[in-house]
Structures are given as structure tokens and as C-alpha cells.
CSV table of C-alpha atoms in Angstrom, one decimal:
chain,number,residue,atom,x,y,z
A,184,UNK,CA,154.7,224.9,62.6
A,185,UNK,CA,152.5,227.0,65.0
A,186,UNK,CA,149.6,226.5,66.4
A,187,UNK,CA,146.5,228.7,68.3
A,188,UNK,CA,145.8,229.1,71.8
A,189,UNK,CA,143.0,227.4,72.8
A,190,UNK,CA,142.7,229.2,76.0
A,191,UNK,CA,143.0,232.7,74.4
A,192,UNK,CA,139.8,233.4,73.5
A,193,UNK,CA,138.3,232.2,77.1
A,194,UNK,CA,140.2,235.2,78.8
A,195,UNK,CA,139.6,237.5,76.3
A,196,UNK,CA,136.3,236.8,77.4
A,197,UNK,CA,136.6,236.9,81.0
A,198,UNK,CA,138.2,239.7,80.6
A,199,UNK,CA,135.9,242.0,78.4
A,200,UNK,CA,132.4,240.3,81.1
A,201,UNK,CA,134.8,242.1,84.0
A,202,UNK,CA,135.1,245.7,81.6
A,203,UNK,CA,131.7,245.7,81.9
A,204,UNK,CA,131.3,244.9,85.8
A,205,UNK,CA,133.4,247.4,86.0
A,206,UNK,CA,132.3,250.1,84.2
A,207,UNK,CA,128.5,249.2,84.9
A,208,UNK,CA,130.1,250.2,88.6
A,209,UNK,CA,131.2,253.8,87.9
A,210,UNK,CA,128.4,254.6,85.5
A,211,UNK,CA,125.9,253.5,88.9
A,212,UNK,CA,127.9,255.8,91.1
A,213,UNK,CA,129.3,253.4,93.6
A,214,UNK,CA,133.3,253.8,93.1
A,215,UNK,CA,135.3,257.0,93.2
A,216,UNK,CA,134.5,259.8,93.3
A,217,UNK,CA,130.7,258.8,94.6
A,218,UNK,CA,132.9,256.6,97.3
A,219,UNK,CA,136.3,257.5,98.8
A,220,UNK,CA,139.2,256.6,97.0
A,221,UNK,CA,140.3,253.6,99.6
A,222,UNK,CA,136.5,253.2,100.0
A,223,UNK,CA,135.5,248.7,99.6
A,224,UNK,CA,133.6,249.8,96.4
A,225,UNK,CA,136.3,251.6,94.7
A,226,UNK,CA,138.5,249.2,95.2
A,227,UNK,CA,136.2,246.5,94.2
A,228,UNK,CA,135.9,248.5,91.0
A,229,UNK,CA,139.9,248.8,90.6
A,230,UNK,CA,140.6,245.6,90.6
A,231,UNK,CA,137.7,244.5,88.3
A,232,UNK,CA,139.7,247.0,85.9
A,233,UNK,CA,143.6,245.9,87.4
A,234,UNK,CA,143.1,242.3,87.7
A,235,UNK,CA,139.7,241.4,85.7
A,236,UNK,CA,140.3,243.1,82.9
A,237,UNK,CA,143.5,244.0,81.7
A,238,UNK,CA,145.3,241.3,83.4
A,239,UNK,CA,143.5,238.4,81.8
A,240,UNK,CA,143.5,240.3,78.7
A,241,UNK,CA,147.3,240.5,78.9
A,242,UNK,CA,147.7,237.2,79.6
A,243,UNK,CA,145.4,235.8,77.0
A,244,UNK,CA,147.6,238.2,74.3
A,245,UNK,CA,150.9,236.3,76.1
A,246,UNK,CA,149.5,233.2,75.6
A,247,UNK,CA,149.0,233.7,72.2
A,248,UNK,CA,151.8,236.2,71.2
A,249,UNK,CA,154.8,234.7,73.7
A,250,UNK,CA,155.5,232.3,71.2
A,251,UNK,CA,155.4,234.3,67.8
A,252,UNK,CA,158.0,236.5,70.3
A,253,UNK,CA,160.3,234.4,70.6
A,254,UNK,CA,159.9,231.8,67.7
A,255,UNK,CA,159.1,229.0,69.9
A,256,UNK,CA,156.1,226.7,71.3
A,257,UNK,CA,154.4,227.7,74.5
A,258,UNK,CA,156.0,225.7,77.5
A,259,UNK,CA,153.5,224.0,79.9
A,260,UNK,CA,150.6,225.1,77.7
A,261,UNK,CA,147.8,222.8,79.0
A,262,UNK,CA,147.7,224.5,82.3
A,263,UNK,CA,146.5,227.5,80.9
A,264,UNK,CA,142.9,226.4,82.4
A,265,UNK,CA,144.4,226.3,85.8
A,266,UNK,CA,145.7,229.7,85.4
A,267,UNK,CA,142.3,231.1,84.4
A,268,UNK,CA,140.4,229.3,86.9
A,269,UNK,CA,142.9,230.3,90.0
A,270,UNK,CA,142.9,233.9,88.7
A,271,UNK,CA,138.9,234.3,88.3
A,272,UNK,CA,138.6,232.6,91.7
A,273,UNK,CA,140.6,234.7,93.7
A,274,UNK,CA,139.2,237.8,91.8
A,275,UNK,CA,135.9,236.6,93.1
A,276,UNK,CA,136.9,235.6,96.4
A,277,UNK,CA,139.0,239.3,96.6
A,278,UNK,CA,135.9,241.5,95.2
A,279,UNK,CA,133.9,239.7,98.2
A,280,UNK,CA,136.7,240.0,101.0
A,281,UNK,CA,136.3,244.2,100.0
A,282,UNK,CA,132.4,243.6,100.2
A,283,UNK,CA,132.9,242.3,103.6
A,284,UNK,CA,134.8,244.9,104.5
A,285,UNK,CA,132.1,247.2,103.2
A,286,UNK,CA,129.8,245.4,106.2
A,287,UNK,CA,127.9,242.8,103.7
A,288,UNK,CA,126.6,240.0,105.8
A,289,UNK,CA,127.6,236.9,106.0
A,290,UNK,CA,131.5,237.4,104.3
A,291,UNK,CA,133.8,236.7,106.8
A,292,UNK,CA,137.6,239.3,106.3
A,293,UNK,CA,139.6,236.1,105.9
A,294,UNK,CA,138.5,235.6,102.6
A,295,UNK,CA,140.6,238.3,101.6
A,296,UNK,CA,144.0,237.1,101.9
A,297,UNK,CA,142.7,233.4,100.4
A,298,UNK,CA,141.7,235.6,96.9
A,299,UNK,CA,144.8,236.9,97.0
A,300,UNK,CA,146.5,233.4,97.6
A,301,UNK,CA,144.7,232.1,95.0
A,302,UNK,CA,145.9,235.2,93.0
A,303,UNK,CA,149.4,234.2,93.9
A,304,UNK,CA,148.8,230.7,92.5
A,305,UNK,CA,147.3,231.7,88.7
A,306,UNK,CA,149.7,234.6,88.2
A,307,UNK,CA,152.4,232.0,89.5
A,308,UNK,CA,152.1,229.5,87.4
A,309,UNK,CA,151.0,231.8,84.4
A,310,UNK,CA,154.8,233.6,85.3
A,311,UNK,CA,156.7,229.7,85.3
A,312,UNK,CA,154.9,228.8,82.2
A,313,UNK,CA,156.0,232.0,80.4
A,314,UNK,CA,159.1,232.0,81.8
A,315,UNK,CA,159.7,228.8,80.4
A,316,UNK,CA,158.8,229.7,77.3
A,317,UNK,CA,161.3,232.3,77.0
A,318,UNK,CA,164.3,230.7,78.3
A,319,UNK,CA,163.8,228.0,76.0
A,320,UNK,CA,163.6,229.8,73.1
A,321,UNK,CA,166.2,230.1,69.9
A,322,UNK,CA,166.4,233.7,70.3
A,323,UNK,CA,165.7,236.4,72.6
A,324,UNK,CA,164.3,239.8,70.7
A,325,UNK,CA,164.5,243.1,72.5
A,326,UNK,CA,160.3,242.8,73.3
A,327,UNK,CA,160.7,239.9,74.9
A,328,UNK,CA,162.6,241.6,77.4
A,329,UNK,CA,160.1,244.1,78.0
A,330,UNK,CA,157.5,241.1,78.6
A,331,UNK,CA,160.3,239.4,81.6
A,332,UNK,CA,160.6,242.5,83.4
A,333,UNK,CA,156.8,242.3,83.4
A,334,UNK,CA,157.1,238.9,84.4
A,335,UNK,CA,158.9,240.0,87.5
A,336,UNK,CA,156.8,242.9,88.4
A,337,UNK,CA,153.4,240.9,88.3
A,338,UNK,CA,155.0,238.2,91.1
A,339,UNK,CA,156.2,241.3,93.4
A,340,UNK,CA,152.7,243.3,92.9
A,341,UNK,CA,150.9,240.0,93.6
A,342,UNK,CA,153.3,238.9,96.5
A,343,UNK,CA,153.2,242.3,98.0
A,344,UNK,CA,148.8,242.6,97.2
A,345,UNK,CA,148.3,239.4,99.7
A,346,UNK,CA,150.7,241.1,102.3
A,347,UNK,CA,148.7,244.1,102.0
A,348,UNK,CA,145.3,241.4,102.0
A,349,UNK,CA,146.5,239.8,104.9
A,350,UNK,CA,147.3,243.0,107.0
A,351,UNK,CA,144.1,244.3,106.5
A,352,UNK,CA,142.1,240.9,107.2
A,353,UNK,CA,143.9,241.2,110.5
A,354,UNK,CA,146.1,238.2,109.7
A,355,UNK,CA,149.4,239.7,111.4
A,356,UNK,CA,149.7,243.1,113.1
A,357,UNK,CA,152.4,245.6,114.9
A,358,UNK,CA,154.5,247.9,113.1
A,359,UNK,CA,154.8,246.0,109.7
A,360,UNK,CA,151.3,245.6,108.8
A,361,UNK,CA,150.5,249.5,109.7
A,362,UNK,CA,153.8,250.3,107.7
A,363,UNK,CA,153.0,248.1,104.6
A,364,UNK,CA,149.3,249.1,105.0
A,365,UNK,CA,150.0,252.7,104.9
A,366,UNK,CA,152.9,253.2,102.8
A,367,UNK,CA,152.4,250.2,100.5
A,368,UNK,CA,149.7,250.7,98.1
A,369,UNK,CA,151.9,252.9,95.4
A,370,UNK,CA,154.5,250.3,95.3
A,371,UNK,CA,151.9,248.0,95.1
A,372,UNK,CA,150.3,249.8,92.2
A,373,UNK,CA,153.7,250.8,90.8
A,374,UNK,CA,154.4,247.2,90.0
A,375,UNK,CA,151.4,246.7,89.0
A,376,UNK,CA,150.3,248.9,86.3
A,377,UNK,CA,154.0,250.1,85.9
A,378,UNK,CA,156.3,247.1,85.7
A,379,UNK,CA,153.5,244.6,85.1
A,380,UNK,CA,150.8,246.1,82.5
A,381,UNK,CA,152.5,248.8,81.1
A,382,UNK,CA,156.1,246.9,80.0
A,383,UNK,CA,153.8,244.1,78.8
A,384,UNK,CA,152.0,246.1,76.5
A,385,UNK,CA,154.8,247.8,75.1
A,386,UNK,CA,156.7,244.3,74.7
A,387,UNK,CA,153.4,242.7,73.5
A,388,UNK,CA,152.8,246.1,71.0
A,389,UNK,CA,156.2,246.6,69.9
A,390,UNK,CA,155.3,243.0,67.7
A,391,UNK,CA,152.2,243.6,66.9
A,392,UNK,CA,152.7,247.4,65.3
A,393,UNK,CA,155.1,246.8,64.1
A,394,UNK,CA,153.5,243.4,62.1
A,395,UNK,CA,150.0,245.2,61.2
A,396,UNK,CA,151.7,248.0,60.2
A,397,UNK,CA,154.1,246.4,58.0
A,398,UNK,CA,156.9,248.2,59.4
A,399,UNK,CA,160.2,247.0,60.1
A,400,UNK,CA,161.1,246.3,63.8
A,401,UNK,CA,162.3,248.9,65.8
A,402,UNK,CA,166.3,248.8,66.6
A,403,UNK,CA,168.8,251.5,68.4
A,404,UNK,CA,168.6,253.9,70.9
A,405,UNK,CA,165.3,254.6,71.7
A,406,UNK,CA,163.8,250.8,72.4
A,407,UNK,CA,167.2,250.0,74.4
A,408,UNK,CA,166.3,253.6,76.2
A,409,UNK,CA,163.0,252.6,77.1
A,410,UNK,CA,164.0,248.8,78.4
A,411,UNK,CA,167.3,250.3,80.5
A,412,UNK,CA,164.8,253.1,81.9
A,413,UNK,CA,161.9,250.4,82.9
A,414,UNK,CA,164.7,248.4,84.5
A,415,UNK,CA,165.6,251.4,86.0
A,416,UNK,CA,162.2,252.2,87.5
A,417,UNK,CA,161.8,248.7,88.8
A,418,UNK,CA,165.3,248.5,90.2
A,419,UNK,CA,164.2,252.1,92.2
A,420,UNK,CA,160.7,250.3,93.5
A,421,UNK,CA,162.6,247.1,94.2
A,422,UNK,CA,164.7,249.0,96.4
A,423,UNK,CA,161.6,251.1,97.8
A,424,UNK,CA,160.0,247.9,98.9
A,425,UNK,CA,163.3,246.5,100.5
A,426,UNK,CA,163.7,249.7,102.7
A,427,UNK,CA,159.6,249.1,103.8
A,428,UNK,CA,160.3,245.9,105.0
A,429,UNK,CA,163.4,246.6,106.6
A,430,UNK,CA,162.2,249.1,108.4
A,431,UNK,CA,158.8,249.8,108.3
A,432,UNK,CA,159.4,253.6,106.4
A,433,UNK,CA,158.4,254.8,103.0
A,434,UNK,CA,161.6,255.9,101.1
A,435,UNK,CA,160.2,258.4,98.9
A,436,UNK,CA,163.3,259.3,96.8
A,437,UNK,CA,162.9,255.0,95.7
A,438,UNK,CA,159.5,256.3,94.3
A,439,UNK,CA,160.8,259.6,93.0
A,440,UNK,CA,163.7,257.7,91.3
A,441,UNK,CA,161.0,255.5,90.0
A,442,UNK,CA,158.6,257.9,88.7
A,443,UNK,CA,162.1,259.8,86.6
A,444,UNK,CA,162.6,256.7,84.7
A,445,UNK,CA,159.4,255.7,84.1
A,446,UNK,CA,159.0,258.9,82.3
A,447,UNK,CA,162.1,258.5,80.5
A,448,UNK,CA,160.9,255.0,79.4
A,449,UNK,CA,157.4,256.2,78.1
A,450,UNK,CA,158.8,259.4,75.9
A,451,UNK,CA,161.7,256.9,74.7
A,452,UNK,CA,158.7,254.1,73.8
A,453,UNK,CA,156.3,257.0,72.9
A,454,UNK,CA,159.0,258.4,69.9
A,455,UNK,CA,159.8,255.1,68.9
A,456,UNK,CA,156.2,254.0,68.2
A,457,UNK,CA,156.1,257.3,66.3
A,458,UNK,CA,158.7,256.1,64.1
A,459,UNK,CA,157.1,252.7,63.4
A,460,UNK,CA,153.8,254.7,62.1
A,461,UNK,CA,155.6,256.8,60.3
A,462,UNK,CA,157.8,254.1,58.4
A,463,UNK,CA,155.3,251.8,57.6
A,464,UNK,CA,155.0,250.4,54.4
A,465,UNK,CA,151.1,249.5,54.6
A,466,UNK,CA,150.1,253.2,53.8
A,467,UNK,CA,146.4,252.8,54.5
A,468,UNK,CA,145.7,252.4,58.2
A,469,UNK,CA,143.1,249.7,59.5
A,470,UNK,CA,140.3,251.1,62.2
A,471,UNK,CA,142.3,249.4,65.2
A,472,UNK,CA,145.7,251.1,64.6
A,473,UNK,CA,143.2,253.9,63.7
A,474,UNK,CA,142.4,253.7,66.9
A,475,UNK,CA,145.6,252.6,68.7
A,476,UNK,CA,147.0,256.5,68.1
A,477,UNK,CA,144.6,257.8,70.7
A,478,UNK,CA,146.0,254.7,73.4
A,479,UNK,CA,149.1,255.5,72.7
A,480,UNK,CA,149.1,259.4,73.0
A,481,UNK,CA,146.9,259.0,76.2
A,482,UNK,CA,150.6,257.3,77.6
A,483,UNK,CA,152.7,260.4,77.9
A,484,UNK,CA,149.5,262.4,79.0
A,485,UNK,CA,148.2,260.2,81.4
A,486,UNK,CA,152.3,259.6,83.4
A,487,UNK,CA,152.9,263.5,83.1
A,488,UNK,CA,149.9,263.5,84.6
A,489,UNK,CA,150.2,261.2,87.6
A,490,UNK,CA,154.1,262.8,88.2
A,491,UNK,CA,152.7,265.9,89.0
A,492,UNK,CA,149.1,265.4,90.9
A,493,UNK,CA,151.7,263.4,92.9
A,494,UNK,CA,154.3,265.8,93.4
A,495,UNK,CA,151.3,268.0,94.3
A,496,UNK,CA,149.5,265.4,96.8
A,497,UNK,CA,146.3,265.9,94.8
A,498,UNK,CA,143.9,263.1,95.3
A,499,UNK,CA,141.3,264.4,92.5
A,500,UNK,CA,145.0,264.7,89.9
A,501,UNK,CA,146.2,260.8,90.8
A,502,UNK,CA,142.4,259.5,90.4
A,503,UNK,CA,142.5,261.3,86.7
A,504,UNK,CA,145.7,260.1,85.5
A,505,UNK,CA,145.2,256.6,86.8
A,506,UNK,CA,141.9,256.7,85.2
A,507,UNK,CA,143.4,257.8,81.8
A,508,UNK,CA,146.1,255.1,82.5
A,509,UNK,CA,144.3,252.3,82.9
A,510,UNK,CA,141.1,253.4,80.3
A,511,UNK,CA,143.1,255.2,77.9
A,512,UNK,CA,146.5,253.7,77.3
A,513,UNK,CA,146.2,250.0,78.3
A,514,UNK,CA,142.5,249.9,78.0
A,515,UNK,CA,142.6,251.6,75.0
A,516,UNK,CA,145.3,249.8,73.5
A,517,UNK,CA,143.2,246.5,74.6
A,518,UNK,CA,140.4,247.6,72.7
A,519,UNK,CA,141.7,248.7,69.5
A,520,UNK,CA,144.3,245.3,69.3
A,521,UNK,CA,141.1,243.4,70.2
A,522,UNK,CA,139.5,244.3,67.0
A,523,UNK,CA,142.1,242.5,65.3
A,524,UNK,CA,143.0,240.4,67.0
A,525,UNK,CA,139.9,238.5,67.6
A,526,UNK,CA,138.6,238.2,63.4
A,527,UNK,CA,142.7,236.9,63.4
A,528,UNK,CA,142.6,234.4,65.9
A,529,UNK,CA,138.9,233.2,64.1
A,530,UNK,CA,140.5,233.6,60.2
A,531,UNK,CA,143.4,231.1,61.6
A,532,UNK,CA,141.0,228.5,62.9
A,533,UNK,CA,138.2,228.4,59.8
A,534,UNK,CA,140.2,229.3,57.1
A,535,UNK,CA,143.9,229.1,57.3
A,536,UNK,CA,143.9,225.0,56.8
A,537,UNK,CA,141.8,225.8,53.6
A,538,UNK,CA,145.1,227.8,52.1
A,539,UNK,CA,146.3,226.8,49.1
A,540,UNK,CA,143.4,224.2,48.8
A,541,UNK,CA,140.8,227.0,47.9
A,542,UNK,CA,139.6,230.6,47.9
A,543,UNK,CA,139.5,232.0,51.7
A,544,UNK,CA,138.4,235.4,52.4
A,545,UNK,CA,141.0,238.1,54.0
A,546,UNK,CA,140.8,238.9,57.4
A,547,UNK,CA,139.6,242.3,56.7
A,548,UNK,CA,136.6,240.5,55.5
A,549,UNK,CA,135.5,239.2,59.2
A,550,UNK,CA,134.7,242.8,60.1
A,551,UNK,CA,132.9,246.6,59.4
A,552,UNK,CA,134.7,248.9,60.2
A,553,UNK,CA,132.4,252.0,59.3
A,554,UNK,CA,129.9,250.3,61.9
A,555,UNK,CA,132.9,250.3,64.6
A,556,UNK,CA,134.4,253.3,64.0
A,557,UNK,CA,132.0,255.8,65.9
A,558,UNK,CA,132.4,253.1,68.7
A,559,UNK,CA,136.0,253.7,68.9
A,560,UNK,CA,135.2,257.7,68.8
A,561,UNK,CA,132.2,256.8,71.8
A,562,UNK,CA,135.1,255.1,74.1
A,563,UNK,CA,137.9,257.7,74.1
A,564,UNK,CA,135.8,260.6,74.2
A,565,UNK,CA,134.3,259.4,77.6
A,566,UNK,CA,137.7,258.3,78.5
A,567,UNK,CA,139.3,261.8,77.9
A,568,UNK,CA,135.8,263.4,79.8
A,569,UNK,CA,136.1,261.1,82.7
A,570,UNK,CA,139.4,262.2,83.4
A,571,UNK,CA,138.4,265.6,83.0
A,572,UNK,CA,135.7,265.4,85.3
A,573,UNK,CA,137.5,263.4,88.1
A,574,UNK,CA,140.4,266.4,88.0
A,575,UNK,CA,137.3,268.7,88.2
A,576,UNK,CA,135.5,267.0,91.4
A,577,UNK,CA,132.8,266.2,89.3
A,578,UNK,CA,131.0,263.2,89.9
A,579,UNK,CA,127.9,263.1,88.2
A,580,UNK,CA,129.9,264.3,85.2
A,581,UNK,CA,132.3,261.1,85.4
A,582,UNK,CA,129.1,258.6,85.8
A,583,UNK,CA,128.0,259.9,82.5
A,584,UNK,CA,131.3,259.4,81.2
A,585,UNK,CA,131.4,256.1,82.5
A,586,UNK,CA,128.3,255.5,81.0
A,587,UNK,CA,129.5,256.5,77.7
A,588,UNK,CA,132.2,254.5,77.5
A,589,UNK,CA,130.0,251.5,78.9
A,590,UNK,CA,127.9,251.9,76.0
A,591,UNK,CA,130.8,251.6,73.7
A,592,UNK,CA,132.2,248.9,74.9
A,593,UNK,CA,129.1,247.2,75.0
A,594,UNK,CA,128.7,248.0,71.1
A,595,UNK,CA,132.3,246.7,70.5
A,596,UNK,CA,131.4,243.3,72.1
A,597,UNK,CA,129.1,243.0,69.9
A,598,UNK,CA,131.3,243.6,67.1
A,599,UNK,CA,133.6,241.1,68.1
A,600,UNK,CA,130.6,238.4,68.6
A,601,UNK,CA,129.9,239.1,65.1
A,602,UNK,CA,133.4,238.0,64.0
A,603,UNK,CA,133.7,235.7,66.1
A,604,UNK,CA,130.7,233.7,64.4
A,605,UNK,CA,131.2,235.1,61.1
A,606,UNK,CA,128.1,237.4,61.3
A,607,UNK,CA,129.6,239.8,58.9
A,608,UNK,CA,131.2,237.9,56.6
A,609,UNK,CA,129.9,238.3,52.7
A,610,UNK,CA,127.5,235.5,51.4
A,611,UNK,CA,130.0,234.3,49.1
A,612,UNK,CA,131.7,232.4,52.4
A,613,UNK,CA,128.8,231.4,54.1
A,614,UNK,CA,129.5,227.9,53.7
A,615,UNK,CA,132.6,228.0,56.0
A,616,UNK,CA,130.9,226.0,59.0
A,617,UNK,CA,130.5,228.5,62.2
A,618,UNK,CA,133.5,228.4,65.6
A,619,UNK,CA,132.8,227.7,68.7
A,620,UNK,CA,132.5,230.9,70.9
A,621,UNK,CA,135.1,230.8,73.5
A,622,UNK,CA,137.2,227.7,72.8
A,623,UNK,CA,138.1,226.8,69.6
A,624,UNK,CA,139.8,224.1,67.8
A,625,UNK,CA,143.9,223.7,68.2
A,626,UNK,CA,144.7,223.8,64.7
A,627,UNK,CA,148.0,223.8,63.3
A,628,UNK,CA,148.4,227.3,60.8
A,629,UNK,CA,150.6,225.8,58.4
């Protein structure tokens, strides 16, 4: 007996209203490379993407996905609210604790450092009620190891992000809070979009691939490779961090370390993905694993990528890769499961309790994919242009980029409100009555 999220669907939608916040910033000019890389408005615009975006989308996927993982209900499931209220809060109160910083009247600095409390909180109790989940499960697959690394990372990049908020509010001073100040913010985004987003999606992918695809699940070498080597990688920042506070110094071979087994952990993911498209049985491939290919090839490019610019201290190289990171592979990757997701979550609440009982349309039918496809084609072509351009110094060039994939997204949305209300469904099911938006029914599947 399962059952869907209820909550899902709300941070789906959080998320996608902060995509556009954050994209509607960069197409307007007022993030990086307009602004300074550590400038309030980039960072503003950074953790729209980190925090706002992929972060509640992740966690809405865990919500739903955690328990198909590991063949088990969701532990503690009704505070799933909480969790989204504490995390939008403290986005809010963060984005306004940069503004102040940026001189906007009337925000006093300490507001910084509560955001990030309130941060703290949500991703807290998200972590326990995950947690919980897993470790009371009847089995423990391979992805859902993936997902408790993840776990960890998103507690130390959120303990560490209100150190960082509190230092720069002015809460504490001396030595530590220039150390953690200066030297903190790759560890910082290390566990973040390293240990936290990207493990997650690999855990969260490896199902869902390998269930759309109609492939069997990936065992052997390479998935143990890429686990062991994401360890490894956290193990090295874990131990980066521990020196910093310590003694207030960077210990750059912890990051080097890092950055060596991360790579080894994306090829190692990178091939075995490549084997589950290849060994599918569902021949045929639907427009959002269509569209997964270009996420998942924009993985390898984008940490190749970041390895060198930083090997080479190029500010203009890490602003590209990070933006191919977080737009192409995880955003990306959001996107495209998105597509399916969504008309899923929507066939299980109208029309999986009619099974058996009567005819039901596929999920397939929810959607049009010939209208969507060019959207797809519209996002990653200003993804792969935008990290041209910010390699290239070009700002004007990466607004328009921006722009374009702003436009695409906005396009997308649509498509998803369409399935979502059953907009595109053919005549012959119009008498299904309608969802609700955002929060629909718990109903059990079978």
C-alpha cells in the first residue's frame, strides 16, 4: 500500500516561483557578471538557484521518492509543512539580510544569521524525517546510500552557511570569523552542491532511470565506485572543515583530495547511466529522458570544468562551470524529471483508484510532447551559451542567455499547469473531475 505526498506538489511549486526569481535576476543584469561575484545581488541570485530552487525541488522528489527507495512509508510525514514553511522563511529572511548588506533601508544585518537559523530548522527536520525513513526501512538499496550521504552534507553546508551568516552580520569576530569568512565559502559550496544536490540526484535518478527507462537496476563496480568516491570526497571536505576550525587555515590538499574523487564519482556515475540507457528495454524514449541526456552530459563537462578554472584561479572559469552545474546538470535534470513527474503524481491522484473499475487514460496522455520539445531545446541552448559567455567576460551576452532560458522555463510551467489540470487531456476523459493545484488529495494507489 502506498500512498502520495501531499506536500510534493507545494515545493515543486515553490521551487519552480524561485527558478524564475532567479532567472528574471540574471536576465535584468543584477547578479554576476553585471555585479561582483561575492557582490549582495549575486548572492541573492545564488541562493534563489541553491536553496529556492533545487533544494525544495529535491526535497519535494525525497518526499515522494524516499519511500519507493526503500520500500517503506515516510516517517514523520505530516511535518512536511513545517519543513516548507521554515525553509521559505529563512530564504526570505536570508535574500533580505544580503539586501541589507547591499545598503537597502530599513533591513537591519541581524536578519541574516536568523534566515539561516531558520534554514537550519527546515533542513533539520527535513534530514530527521528522512533519516527516519531510511533506518526504518526493510531494505537498504545502493541509491539510498547516495541520498544519506546527502543527508549529511545538507546539515554541514547549512551548519557551516549560518557560521558564515553570523560572521558576516558581525555576530562573533577575531580570527575565526575572518578565517571561516575567507576560506569558507568552497567548503561551504562543496557540501552544498557536491555532497548535498549532486549525491541526491544521482540517488534520486538512479530510481527513476532506471524505472522510466525500463531498465534493470544498476549493480557492480561502477555504482559502488561512484558511492566509495562521493564518501571519499566528503570524508576530504569533512577533514578540510575540521583543520579551518582548528586552526583558522585553509588546507588546500582537503579540497584537492576532494575535487579527485569527486571526479572519480561523476565519470563512475556518468558510465553507469550510460549503461542504463543503453540496456533499456522501453526502446522508444519519452521527451523528458529525451531531455535528461543533455543534464546528464552537462555533469562531466561542467566538474572538468570547475577542476581546472580552479586549479587555474580563474574567476570568469568557476562562474561558468558553476553555472553549467547548477543550470545544466541538476537544473536540467530537474526540469526534464519534472515533466514526468508532475502528469505522474496527477495520473495517481484522478485515475489510479478508477483501475480495474474502468477505462483510465495512460500517463502519456496528460501531456504534448511536440509542444514541449522546442522548450527543452530553448533551456539548454541558453544554458550551454551562458556558460559560454560568462567564460568569455561577456555580460550582455549571458543576460540574453538568461533570458532565453527564462522564457523556456516560463513555457514549461505552463506545460506542467496544463497537466496538472488536465488541460491536454483528449475529450474522451473529460469527465474525470479536475485536482487541486498545489495540494492534492492523499490517496492510497492500490
Amino acid at each position: 500500500m502506498g500512498s502520495t505526498s501531499r506536500w510534493t506538489l507545494a515545493f515543486f511549486g515553490c521551487a519552480l516561483a524561485c527558478l524564475v526569481g532567479a532567472l528574471g535576476l540574471m536576465s535584468a543584469g543584477l547578479a554576476y557578471p553585471h555585479a561582483a561575484l561575492m557582490a549582495p545581488q549575486t548572492l541573492i541570485m545564488v541562493h534563489l538557484v541553491a536553496i529556492g530552487w533545487l533544494t525544495l525541488l529535491m526535497l519535494g522528489a525525497l518526499l515522494q521518492f524516499l519511500p519507493v527507495l526503500v520500500g517503506g512509508p515516510l516517517r514523520a510525514a505530516g511535518w512536511a509543512p513545517l519543513v516548507l514553511v521554515l525553509i521559505v522563511g529563512g530564504l526570505a529572511l536570508l535574500l533580505a539580510g544580503f539586501a541589507a548588506m547591499d545598503g537597502w533601508p530599513g533591513l537591519p544585518a541581524e536578519i541574516l544569521p536568523l534566515g539561516g537559523l531558520l534554514l537550519l530548522g527546515g533542513l533539520g527536520l527535513a534530514a530527521f524525517m528522512l533519516f527516519a525513513t531510511l533506518f526504518r526501512a526493510r531494505s537498504l538499496p545502493l541509491p539510498a546510500g547516495f541520498v544519506a550521504l546527502a543527508l549529511l552534507s545538507v546539515l554541514v553546508a547549512a551548519l557551516l552557511g549560518e557560521t558564515l551568516a553570523s560572521a558576516i552580520a558581525g555576530l562573533f569576530g577575531g580570527d575565526f570569523a575572518m578565517a571561516i569568512v575567507t576560506h569558507g565559502v568552497p567548503l561551504h559550496a562543496g557540501f552544498g552542491l557536491g555532497g548535498w544536490l549532486t549525491l541526491a540526484a544521482m540517488g534520486v535518478s538512479y530510481r527513476l532511470v532506471s524505472m522510466f527507462l525500463v531498465a534493470p537496476e544498476r549493480q557492480g563496480v561502477l555504482p559502488r565506485l561512484a558511492w566509495w568516491s562521493g564518501m571519499a570526497g566528503l570524508a576530504a571536505l569533512c577533514t578540510g572543515f575540521g583543520v579551518l576550525l582548528a586552526s583558522n587555515a585553509p588546507l588546500p590538499l582537503a579540497l584537492g583530495v576532494a575535487a579527485l574523487a569527486g571526479l572519480v564519482a561523476v565519470f563512475a556515475y556518468a558510465g553507469d547511466i550510460a549503461m542504463l540507457y543503453r540496456g533499456r528495454r522501453r526502446r522508444a524514449l519519452e521527451l523528458h529522458m529525451g531531455a535528461a541526456i543533455a543534464a546528464f552530459a552537462a555533469l562531466p563537462i561542467s566538474a572538468v570544468w570547475l577542476v581546472l578554472a580552479a586549479a587555474r584561479e580563474s574567476e570568469a572559469g568557476l562562474a561558468a562551470a558553476l553555472y553549467l552545474l547548477a543550470f545544466g546538470w541538476l537544473g536540467g535534470l530537474g526540469l526534464a524529471m519534472l515533466y514526468k513527474i508532475i502528469p505522474f503524481l496527477t495520473w495517481l491522484e484522478c485515475f489510479a483508484p478508477f483501475m480495474g473499475r474502468k477505462p483510465v487514460p495512460r500517463v502519456q496522455d496528460l501531456v504534448r510532447e511536440p509542444r514541449a520539445r522546442a522548450w527543452f531545446g530553448l533551456y539548454f541552448a541558453g544554458v550551454a551559451l551562458g556558460a559560454a559567455m560568462m567564460q568569455l567576460a561577456l555580460p550582455p551576452a549571458v543576460q540574453v542567455a538568461a533570458g532565453l532560458q527564462l522564457l523556456a522555463c516560463l513555457l514549461l510551467i505552463r506545460q506542467f499547469y496544463r497537466a496538472r489540470l488536465l488541460a491536454d487531456l483528449p475529450a474522451d476523459w473529460h469527465d474525470f473531475p479536475r485536482p487541486r493545484l498545489l495540494l492534492p488529495q492523499q490517496r492510497s494507489l492500490l
